[in-house]
Amino acid sequence: MNTSVISAQRLSKRYGVHSAVESLDLEIAEGEIFGMLGPNGAGKTTTILMLLGLTEPSEGEISVVGLDPRRQPLSVKRQVGYLPDTVGFYDDMSGRENLGYSASLMGWSRRAAREPIARALERVGLENAADRRVGTYSRGMRQRLGLAELLLKEPKVAILDEPTLGLDPEAAEWFLATIRGLKQEGMTVLLSSHLLAKVQTVCDRVGLFQRGRMAMCGTVAELADEVLGVTQRVELEAVAPAGREDELAVALDGIAGVQRTTPVAGGFRVETQGDLRSALVRTVIEHGGEVQGVTLQRPGLEEIYRRYFEEVNDET
Amino acid sequence: MKREGSPWTGLSAVAAKELADHLSSMRMVILEILVVIAAIGAAYTAGEQLKATVAESSFAFLALFTTAQSPLPSFVSFLTFFVPLIAIGLGFDAVNGEQSRGTLSRILSQPIYRDALLTGKLMAAMATLAMVLVALWLLITGLGILFLGLPPSAEAVARGLWFLVATLFYGGVWLAAAMFFSIVFRQATTSAMASLGLWLLLVVLWPLASQFLAQALEPIRYGLPQEQLAQINLAHALARLSPNTLYGETVTALLDPSVRTLGPVFISQLQGAIPGSPLPLTQSLLVIWPQLVSLIAATVLLFALGYLVFQRREIRA
């Protein structure tokens, strides 16, 4: 797990004065699912294109599967599968023909490609639509055909740019499950997205991109620690004795490890360092209140993201 | 920094796919039908006229291509008009079409270089053009045998083949120009307009402009023969910047063996020549060699220019 499959040092890309990516350091280990998150224009796609050798970096070093994409683009592209954000196919060819063309570009003979193409189509569930013109495909089907093309290559690394963009929730769910499946086969996956809630369920680690820089990088829990300073949030449903609500709030605030108590309808929202549920319940009862429910909430990426960018915007 | 592997990896795959696209696309079918109808019409009227006049000439077959009977222009005039249209039709969306469909980044993420994509597209389009031209040439030759009742001589066939080469590269210039525009402009409509605009400019405006420019730059002040000669030579040189002029001259000399020169000639230079007697093919080739080479060079140059721009192009949509 420790060998890094993708690594970039001080990677930069400038277009004139505008810099799309600014001194990016990236290490992705073998078998990992890494999520690049950030708003549009944060430099995610540019980074991906540089990793594939499709865009020349202005500065920095890149190594993908141990190769330099600038010097050995063919070997890199043979081992890296890419699903672009707006994946396009030739509309007047069938799905199978489109994959046949890709296979011939990979250097496969027509006969050698037939079996793998059929298998790839089956795996993404397009076997019944395979001989229809791609022009009749829905957005979700095109996306799946793109995935079939990626599978056909049997790559070591799969790079997916906004794989769930424009898909309905069910299709997005299917896609993420398949991405998890790729990891199980030992593939390293790099995916970019701005749909945070979806992505955090599959990613081992995420990097937050902002204005061409990777602002933060780590597991979701690590990022939560770093940005929010709290790892836990407890939703406490409690009824305080009449007229003593304020007193209870102050008492809750007084517990060691509690960072913030906010009264909400029917109870309190308490942010804590560590799991302080039992201490909270005890305090409510000691003050004559009634506990109706306690839930521990882990802050999601969505929250981390919003908080982080709030902070960044405050600073600027 | 040396690149790994051959730039032509995947070339044949690209060329085969593009060729299949061209041959089955509606756009090409329409253009081909148009050209065939025009060709048959032109050859038929030319044949009718030739039967009456010069059927005894050994170059009747060549005259079939060039004879015009008003109001119909000759077959060659038709080609001069249609070949650029076909070439532009084949090339105007070569690269920006891929980009707007979102296929470009996907194709280039396969283990091929950009070289293979662009060269494969050029080769496929040239092959399509060659097929159309050969088919047309065979059609006209067949009609010629039917109308005139005599087979073409070996020399007529040889001249016909050179004529095909010249026509192919005349189309090649327009193809390379259209592909260049398809790389430079992101919209297919823009590149189509640019290609057609350039074509109109060179066909309609440039002959006039070269006359005006020659008159302005080499004015005839005293009416001396030297002045007149200088002006004519300059006008010719300027006109030859247009592939249409080059092609017109090439075809004239190739299909009419009695053409000895394409520029002004002095009486003294004609001493001992028998007027109207045909030149052998090799001599005709010498006359048009610069024109033919220029057409090929222009194709290569325009393609190289597009190639340079394409290598540096950002491929993201």
XYZ file of C-alpha atoms in Angstrom:
633
model
C 0.000 0.000 0.000
C 2.934 2.339 0.428
C 4.317 2.460 -3.080
C 3.034 5.573 -4.730
C 1.497 5.125 -8.155
C 0.971 8.775 -8.922
C 3.278 11.400 -7.585
C 3.707 15.036 -8.493
C 6.084 17.602 -7.073
C 5.741 21.351 -7.386
C 3.493 20.850 -10.383
C 2.398 24.114 -11.995
C 0.506 25.103 -15.090
C 0.214 28.703 -16.180
C -1.704 30.219 -19.038
C -0.095 33.613 -19.416
C -0.490 35.327 -16.067
C -3.336 33.111 -14.933
C -2.143 30.012 -13.142
C -4.449 27.008 -13.371
C -2.380 24.816 -11.070
C 0.123 26.226 -8.626
C 2.941 24.132 -7.134
C 0.903 21.041 -6.427
C 2.308 18.124 -4.455
C 0.398 14.897 -4.798
C 1.089 11.341 -3.684
C -1.378 8.575 -4.387
C -0.649 5.086 -3.126
C -1.343 1.864 -4.941
C -4.873 0.545 -4.511
C -6.165 3.796 -3.104
C -9.252 5.767 -4.105
C -8.306 9.416 -4.069
C -10.868 12.160 -4.522
C -10.005 15.571 -5.906
C -12.636 17.959 -4.693
C -13.156 21.565 -5.449
C -15.260 24.086 -7.308
C -15.143 24.380 -11.083
C -11.975 26.046 -12.279
C -9.962 24.913 -9.253
C -7.469 23.090 -11.490
C -8.735 19.521 -11.174
C -9.078 18.760 -14.875
C -5.811 20.522 -15.701
C -4.046 18.343 -13.140
C -5.585 15.222 -14.652
C -4.530 16.208 -18.172
C -0.979 16.802 -16.974
C -0.904 13.381 -15.314
C -1.926 11.835 -18.633
C 0.631 13.797 -20.618
C -2.115 15.560 -22.581
C -1.074 18.973 -21.313
C 2.476 20.135 -20.828
C 3.161 21.280 -17.239
C 4.890 24.652 -16.892
C 6.949 23.365 -14.014
C 7.401 20.400 -11.714
C 7.926 16.675 -11.794
C 5.345 13.986 -12.412
C 5.567 10.257 -12.153
C 2.693 7.965 -13.070
C 3.154 4.211 -12.594
C 6.848 5.023 -12.319
C 6.980 6.761 -15.710
C 7.221 10.353 -16.818
C 4.132 11.173 -18.912
C 6.098 13.779 -20.844
C 8.740 11.352 -22.009
C 6.853 8.084 -22.116
C 3.290 9.130 -22.878
C 2.454 5.937 -24.741
C 3.427 3.624 -21.876
C 1.598 5.840 -19.407
C -1.542 5.939 -21.530
C -1.409 2.168 -21.973
C -1.634 1.692 -18.201
C -3.925 4.552 -17.277
C -7.612 4.577 -18.128
C -9.292 7.960 -18.444
C -12.937 8.889 -18.337
C -13.264 12.578 -19.337
C -15.891 14.790 -17.709
C -17.898 15.240 -20.895
C -17.254 11.891 -22.480
C -18.162 11.824 -26.156
C -18.600 9.037 -28.665
C -19.212 8.892 -32.385
C -22.985 9.151 -32.574
C -23.472 7.298 -35.836
C -21.534 4.258 -34.649
C -22.886 1.667 -32.222
C -21.503 1.288 -28.733
C -19.698 -1.861 -29.781
C -18.151 -0.156 -32.824
C -16.989 2.745 -30.692
C -15.212 0.357 -28.346
C -13.816 -1.469 -31.374
C -12.204 1.751 -32.550
C -10.715 2.358 -29.092
C -9.407 -1.214 -29.053
C -7.765 -0.748 -32.446
C -6.079 2.405 -31.130
C -4.778 0.302 -28.268
C -3.227 -1.882 -30.921
C -5.584 -4.841 -30.638
C -6.633 -6.820 -33.645
C -10.339 -6.945 -34.391
C -10.541 -10.599 -33.487
C -8.582 -10.297 -30.235
C -10.798 -7.394 -29.153
C -14.175 -9.047 -29.728
C -14.308 -11.077 -26.512
C -12.985 -8.342 -24.138
C -15.374 -5.793 -25.650
C -18.342 -8.066 -25.054
C -17.183 -8.630 -21.470
C -16.695 -4.908 -20.801
C -20.137 -4.082 -22.210
C -21.702 -6.768 -20.062
C -19.978 -5.500 -16.972
C -21.494 -2.025 -17.358
C -24.864 -3.472 -18.283
C -24.935 -2.302 -21.889
C -24.995 -5.701 -23.562
C -28.538 -5.167 -24.840
C -27.845 -1.679 -26.195
C -24.433 -2.524 -27.617
C -25.519 -2.553 -31.239
C -27.631 0.570 -31.090
C -26.262 3.862 -32.366
C -24.654 5.860 -29.572
C -26.763 8.815 -30.743
C -29.743 7.121 -29.077
C -27.959 6.658 -25.726
C -28.845 8.630 -22.611
C -26.260 10.547 -20.646
C -26.001 7.714 -18.139
C -25.469 5.128 -20.877
C -22.711 7.182 -22.473
C -21.048 7.459 -19.109
C -21.255 3.690 -18.708
C -19.872 3.179 -22.199
C -16.968 5.401 -21.178
C -16.425 3.172 -18.180
C -16.556 0.113 -20.445
C -13.801 1.647 -22.566
C -11.750 2.178 -19.420
C -12.305 -1.424 -18.294
C -11.340 -2.685 -21.742
C -7.878 -1.306 -21.218
C -7.482 -3.144 -17.891
C -5.484 -0.221 -16.521
C -3.445 -0.032 -13.334
C -4.782 3.440 -12.686
C -8.250 4.748 -13.456
C -8.737 8.502 -13.677
C -12.355 9.615 -13.617
C -13.237 13.261 -14.133
C -16.628 14.114 -12.604
C -17.949 10.568 -13.083
C -21.312 11.241 -11.463
C -22.006 14.600 -13.073
C -25.446 14.747 -14.634
C -26.461 11.269 -13.509
C -29.644 10.527 -11.612
C -29.102 9.389 -7.996
C -29.591 5.723 -8.815
C -27.115 5.774 -11.675
C -24.634 7.722 -9.567
C -24.966 5.122 -6.826
C -24.303 2.342 -9.334
C -21.270 4.212 -10.604
C -19.770 4.675 -7.170
C -20.346 1.016 -6.334
C -18.497 0.077 -9.510
C -15.637 2.377 -8.562
C -15.414 0.555 -5.245
C -15.294 -2.663 -7.262
C -12.307 -1.343 -9.230
C -10.430 -0.833 -5.993
C -11.136 -4.402 -5.003
C -9.454 -5.525 -8.217
C -6.340 -3.683 -7.134
C -6.833 -0.638 -9.350
C -5.790 2.767 -8.110
C -8.548 5.293 -8.663
C -8.277 9.058 -8.936
C -11.570 10.831 -9.234
C -12.552 14.451 -9.298
C -15.903 15.781 -8.274
C -17.801 18.596 -6.714
C -20.560 16.338 -5.433
C -19.164 15.934 -1.962
C -21.674 13.822 -0.108
C -21.511 11.153 -2.791
C -17.789 11.104 -3.064
C -16.890 10.806 0.593
C -18.515 7.402 0.749
C -15.998 5.889 -1.672
C -12.787 7.849 -1.196
C -9.979 6.674 1.048
C -8.447 10.104 0.971
C -9.510 13.412 -0.493
C -7.722 16.576 -1.518
C -9.491 19.922 -1.451
C -8.643 22.081 -4.448
C -8.962 25.800 -4.423
C -7.636 28.263 -7.023
C -5.057 25.877 -8.436
C -3.737 24.726 -5.084
C -4.472 21.660 -3.049
C -5.530 23.338 0.139
C -5.794 20.186 2.228
C -5.345 16.507 1.843
C -6.188 13.523 4.031
C -8.999 11.229 5.112
C -12.380 12.799 5.736
C -11.862 12.505 9.521
C -8.465 14.182 9.309
C -9.889 17.046 7.319
C -12.705 17.432 9.815
C -10.176 17.696 12.631
C -8.192 20.245 10.742
C -11.011 22.470 9.563
C -13.681 22.213 12.203
C -11.433 21.570 15.151
C -14.134 19.196 16.443
C -14.598 15.650 15.407
C -17.966 15.090 17.018
C -21.229 16.775 17.062
C -24.044 15.607 19.290
C -27.671 16.280 18.620
C -29.314 16.277 22.016
C -33.087 16.228 22.331
C -33.909 17.333 25.836
C -36.680 19.112 27.689
C -35.451 21.395 30.433
C -37.665 22.215 33.457
C -39.765 25.271 32.727
C -37.816 28.540 32.909
C -34.455 26.883 33.376
C -33.409 26.438 29.756
C -30.629 28.984 29.996
C -29.263 27.452 33.130
C -29.092 24.051 31.433
C -27.332 25.522 28.392
C -24.701 27.109 30.602
C -24.241 23.828 32.454
C -23.776 21.921 29.218
C -21.250 24.494 28.074
C -19.378 23.980 31.308
C -18.591 20.310 30.646
C -14.914 19.777 29.867
C -14.477 19.144 26.131
C -17.629 20.920 25.000
C -16.836 23.640 22.518
C -20.139 25.116 21.621
C -23.739 24.662 22.597
C -26.470 25.984 20.397
C -30.123 25.745 21.425
C -32.269 24.313 18.634
C -35.921 23.436 18.521
C -36.588 20.730 21.095
C -33.042 20.536 22.386
C -29.432 21.498 21.805
C -26.698 20.995 19.241
C -23.409 20.438 21.028
C -20.002 20.326 19.411
C -17.526 18.316 21.397
C -14.002 17.029 21.357
C -14.486 13.303 21.664
C -17.644 11.365 22.431
C -19.239 13.082 25.424
C -22.744 11.671 25.101
C -22.957 10.159 28.582
C -21.654 13.330 30.246
C -24.243 15.373 28.401
C -27.085 13.084 29.383
C -25.969 13.065 33.022
C -25.914 16.869 33.113
C -29.412 17.146 31.687
C -30.764 14.732 34.267
C -28.902 16.428 37.131
C -30.612 19.652 36.187
C -34.009 18.026 36.302
C -34.451 17.785 32.571
C -35.608 14.892 30.412
C -33.550 13.333 27.651
C -35.540 12.229 24.639
C -32.771 11.366 22.256
C -29.023 11.583 21.714
C -27.414 11.216 18.317
C -23.776 11.425 17.444
C -23.146 13.099 14.079
C -19.903 12.972 12.169
C -19.336 16.115 10.112
C -19.458 15.308 6.427
C -17.339 16.650 3.633
C -20.077 19.041 2.736
C -19.707 20.713 6.102
C -15.923 20.668 6.024
C -15.935 22.136 2.607
C -18.361 24.898 3.433
C -16.538 25.788 6.607
C -13.182 25.745 4.942
C -14.195 28.042 2.135
C -15.981 30.344 4.564
C -12.692 30.734 6.389
C -10.760 31.258 3.216
C -13.218 33.860 2.039
C -13.096 35.634 5.391
C -9.367 35.931 5.107
C -9.439 37.448 1.657
C 13.793 15.381 -25.039
C 13.125 12.298 -27.113
C 9.679 10.814 -27.261
C 9.153 7.140 -26.751
C 7.785 4.973 -29.551
C 6.712 5.762 -33.085
C 4.583 8.807 -33.855
C 2.632 6.598 -36.237
C 1.276 4.217 -33.591
C -2.413 3.867 -34.316
C -2.145 5.663 -37.675
C -3.747 2.861 -39.671
C -6.581 2.533 -37.142
C -7.362 6.255 -37.398
C -7.091 6.264 -41.192
C -9.337 3.212 -41.582
C -12.005 4.660 -39.302
C -11.937 8.088 -40.949
C -12.078 6.549 -44.419
C -15.117 4.493 -43.448
C -16.721 7.669 -42.072
C -16.067 9.622 -45.266
C -17.346 6.913 -47.546
C -20.575 6.473 -45.622
C -21.270 10.074 -44.632
C -24.271 11.789 -46.177
C -22.206 14.891 -46.817
C -19.889 13.017 -49.162
C -22.676 11.114 -50.884
C -24.385 14.395 -51.785
C -21.174 15.929 -53.134
C -20.326 12.804 -55.100
C -23.741 12.627 -56.743
C -23.393 16.280 -57.692
C -19.968 15.756 -59.225
C -20.949 12.651 -61.153
C -23.976 14.370 -62.687
C -21.874 17.385 -63.651
C -19.157 15.157 -65.086
C -21.525 13.123 -67.220
C -23.177 16.271 -68.535
C -19.889 17.908 -69.397
C -18.436 14.814 -71.015
C -21.588 14.192 -73.032
C -21.727 17.661 -74.544
C -17.986 17.614 -75.183
C -18.313 14.244 -76.903
C -21.127 15.490 -79.098
C -19.046 18.413 -80.201
C -15.885 16.397 -80.724
C -17.662 13.848 -82.897
C -18.420 16.621 -85.343
C -15.029 18.333 -85.378
C -11.796 16.685 -84.336
C -12.579 12.995 -84.140
C -9.522 12.281 -86.231
C -7.141 13.920 -83.762
C -5.019 11.562 -81.680
C -5.799 13.671 -78.626
C -9.543 13.530 -78.871
C -9.595 11.813 -75.509
C -7.857 14.669 -73.802
C -10.091 17.173 -75.525
C -12.998 15.369 -73.903
C -11.882 16.834 -70.591
C -11.339 20.364 -71.796
C -13.896 20.999 -74.518
C -16.695 23.255 -73.462
C -19.948 23.841 -75.253
C -21.805 26.847 -74.020
C -23.704 27.156 -71.814
C -22.031 24.146 -70.151
C -18.434 24.532 -68.980
C -15.867 21.810 -69.627
C -15.275 18.881 -67.295
C -12.048 20.462 -66.085
C -13.843 23.692 -65.195
C -16.315 21.631 -63.208
C -13.478 19.968 -61.359
C -11.759 23.276 -60.656
C -14.975 24.293 -59.005
C -15.982 21.089 -57.220
C -12.684 19.665 -55.991
C -12.138 22.501 -53.470
C -15.711 22.040 -52.279
C -15.216 18.316 -51.733
C -11.875 18.910 -50.039
C -13.331 21.556 -47.724
C -16.263 19.246 -47.026
C -13.832 16.523 -46.008
C -11.662 18.662 -43.780
C -13.478 21.611 -42.266
C -14.506 19.860 -39.036
C -11.661 17.363 -38.788
C -10.395 18.533 -35.410
C -12.948 20.940 -33.949
C -15.676 18.401 -34.693
C -13.925 15.885 -32.452
C -13.499 18.536 -29.827
C -17.134 19.604 -29.765
C -18.314 15.980 -29.655
C -16.032 15.391 -26.677
C -14.210 12.558 -28.405
C -10.851 14.291 -28.750
C -9.647 13.921 -25.166
C -10.937 10.357 -25.045
C -9.154 9.338 -28.251
C -5.929 11.073 -27.256
C -5.963 9.279 -23.904
C -5.445 6.080 -25.878
C -1.811 5.135 -26.472
C -1.335 7.202 -29.640
C 0.327 10.528 -30.421
C -1.495 13.501 -31.845
C 0.580 13.010 -34.993
C -1.251 9.800 -35.771
C -4.667 11.405 -35.388
C -3.949 14.338 -37.693
C -1.974 12.393 -40.290
C -4.548 9.605 -40.292
C -7.271 12.133 -40.987
C -5.294 13.688 -43.844
C -4.526 10.303 -45.356
C -8.140 9.156 -45.163
C -9.394 12.379 -46.759
C -6.773 12.191 -49.521
C -7.691 8.567 -50.160
C -11.369 9.516 -50.400
C -10.521 12.298 -52.809
C -8.362 9.940 -54.870
C -11.156 7.385 -55.064
C -13.657 9.982 -56.229
C -11.236 11.294 -58.856
C -10.220 7.893 -60.193
C -13.865 6.881 -60.436
C -14.645 10.077 -62.327
C -11.701 9.655 -64.652
C -12.709 6.077 -65.459
C -16.266 7.242 -65.991
C -15.221 9.922 -68.465
C -12.845 7.551 -70.251
C -15.584 4.961 -70.552
C -18.047 7.547 -71.844
C -15.353 8.714 -74.253
C -14.992 5.242 -75.727
C -18.755 5.088 -76.042
C -19.173 8.511 -77.673
C -16.093 8.610 -79.853
C -15.808 4.946 -80.686
C -12.039 4.754 -80.232
C -9.812 3.663 -77.358
C -7.474 6.139 -75.644
C -3.845 6.076 -76.702
C -1.123 5.166 -74.201
C -0.057 8.790 -74.041
C -3.595 9.963 -73.368
C -3.761 7.507 -70.454
C -0.374 8.666 -69.120
C -1.441 12.316 -69.345
C -4.689 11.396 -67.656
C -2.793 9.857 -64.743
C -0.640 12.957 -64.301
C -3.802 14.998 -64.494
C -5.176 12.894 -61.622
C -2.063 13.538 -59.538
C -2.328 17.282 -60.154
C -6.043 17.284 -59.285
C -5.400 15.274 -56.123
C -2.910 17.807 -54.834
C -5.086 20.708 -55.947
C -7.672 19.154 -53.630
C -4.900 18.522 -51.087
C -4.200 22.252 -50.775
C -7.829 22.951 -49.933
C -8.013 19.964 -47.644
C -4.931 21.043 -45.703
C -6.294 24.592 -45.527
C -9.671 23.372 -44.241
C -7.966 21.144 -41.657
C -5.788 24.055 -40.591
C -8.889 26.162 -39.980
C -10.517 23.274 -38.127
C -7.576 23.302 -35.728
C -7.432 27.059 -35.309
C -11.158 27.666 -34.862
C -13.188 25.955 -32.167
C -16.473 26.092 -34.058
C -17.055 23.966 -37.143
C -19.203 26.706 -38.695
C -16.381 29.223 -38.274
C -13.830 26.966 -39.912
C -16.238 26.179 -42.759
C -16.821 29.895 -43.343
C -13.100 30.613 -43.198
C -12.323 27.867 -45.733
C -15.070 28.966 -48.112
C -14.085 32.594 -47.663
C -10.499 31.850 -48.589
C -11.703 29.861 -51.570
C -13.915 32.697 -52.829
C -11.108 35.153 -52.255
C -8.639 33.150 -54.315
C -11.075 32.179 -57.057
C -12.987 35.401 -57.576
C -11.005 38.277 -56.141
C -7.389 37.268 -56.490
C -7.236 37.187 -60.327
C -8.572 40.750 -60.369
C -6.367 41.813 -57.495
C -3.236 40.454 -59.124
C -3.996 42.487 -62.256
C -4.510 45.650 -60.246
C -1.436 45.053 -58.140
C 0.703 44.460 -61.210
C -0.570 47.677 -62.802
C 0.164 49.593 -59.641
C 3.589 48.120 -58.954
C 4.884 47.923 -62.519
C 3.143 50.830 -64.254
C 3.630 51.329 -67.990
C 5.012 54.861 -68.116
C 6.448 55.121 -71.596
C 4.812 52.166 -73.347
C 8.107 50.324 -73.671
C 7.984 46.565 -74.389
C 10.177 45.964 -71.306
C 7.575 47.669 -69.159
C 4.774 45.650 -70.626
C 6.714 42.442 -70.148
C 7.545 43.294 -66.551
C 3.898 43.985 -65.817
C 2.708 40.744 -67.409
C 5.336 38.736 -65.552
C 4.405 40.303 -62.239
C 0.713 39.703 -62.859
C 1.468 36.048 -63.606
C 3.653 35.658 -60.545
C 0.966 37.153 -58.298
C -1.810 35.098 -59.847
C 0.222 31.960 -59.233
C -0.072 32.475 -55.492
C -3.550 31.026 -55.923
C -3.769 27.250 -56.237
C -6.506 27.761 -58.821
C -4.091 29.455 -61.213
C -1.481 26.775 -60.635
C -3.980 24.036 -61.243
C -5.433 25.738 -64.304
C -2.001 26.054 -65.886
C -1.059 22.489 -65.006
C -4.183 21.093 -66.548
C -3.862 23.237 -69.652
C -0.401 21.949 -70.412
C -1.159 18.350 -69.462
C -4.366 17.973 -71.426
C -3.340 20.039 -74.418
C -0.033 18.740 -75.826
C 0.282 21.740 -78.144
C 0.770 24.132 -75.217
C 4.454 25.091 -75.151
C 4.517 27.841 -72.629
C 2.343 29.353 -69.939
C 3.822 32.846 -70.039
C 4.664 35.438 -72.668
C 6.797 34.239 -75.579
C 8.944 36.161 -78.041
C 8.806 35.558 -81.740
C 12.522 34.803 -81.641
C 11.897 31.971 -79.201
C 9.433 30.370 -81.586
C 11.924 30.207 -84.446
C 11.897 26.731 -85.985
C 8.834 25.596 -84.052
C 5.921 24.065 -85.942
C 2.834 25.846 -84.599
C 0.203 23.536 -83.134
C 2.401 20.443 -83.172
C 2.115 18.372 -79.980
C 4.843 18.108 -77.352
C 5.773 14.718 -75.918
C 4.570 14.084 -72.357
C 7.995 14.597 -70.801
C 8.224 18.070 -72.349
C 4.722 18.975 -71.197
C 5.723 17.856 -67.722
C 8.736 20.134 -67.834
C 6.446 23.045 -68.656
C 4.218 22.470 -65.616
C 6.797 21.038 -63.214
C 7.027 24.220 -61.089
C 3.227 24.438 -60.880
C 2.871 20.791 -59.895
C 5.615 20.999 -57.288
C 4.084 24.192 -55.908
C 0.730 22.480 -55.436
C 2.357 19.581 -53.575
C 4.502 21.961 -51.537
C 1.485 24.082 -50.591
C -0.340 20.961 -49.370
C 2.627 19.898 -47.258
C 3.209 23.400 -45.935
C -0.377 23.994 -44.875
C -0.538 20.575 -43.246
C 2.718 21.206 -41.387
C 1.367 24.534 -40.160
C -1.788 22.878 -38.838
C 0.315 20.133 -37.300
C 2.416 22.670 -35.405
C -0.641 24.432 -34.024
C -2.306 21.139 -33.120
C 0.684 19.879 -31.149
C 0.461 22.891 -28.866
C -3.300 22.984 -28.653
C -5.036 22.582 -25.305
C -7.418 19.708 -25.798
C -9.894 20.329 -23.006
C -13.370 21.155 -24.151
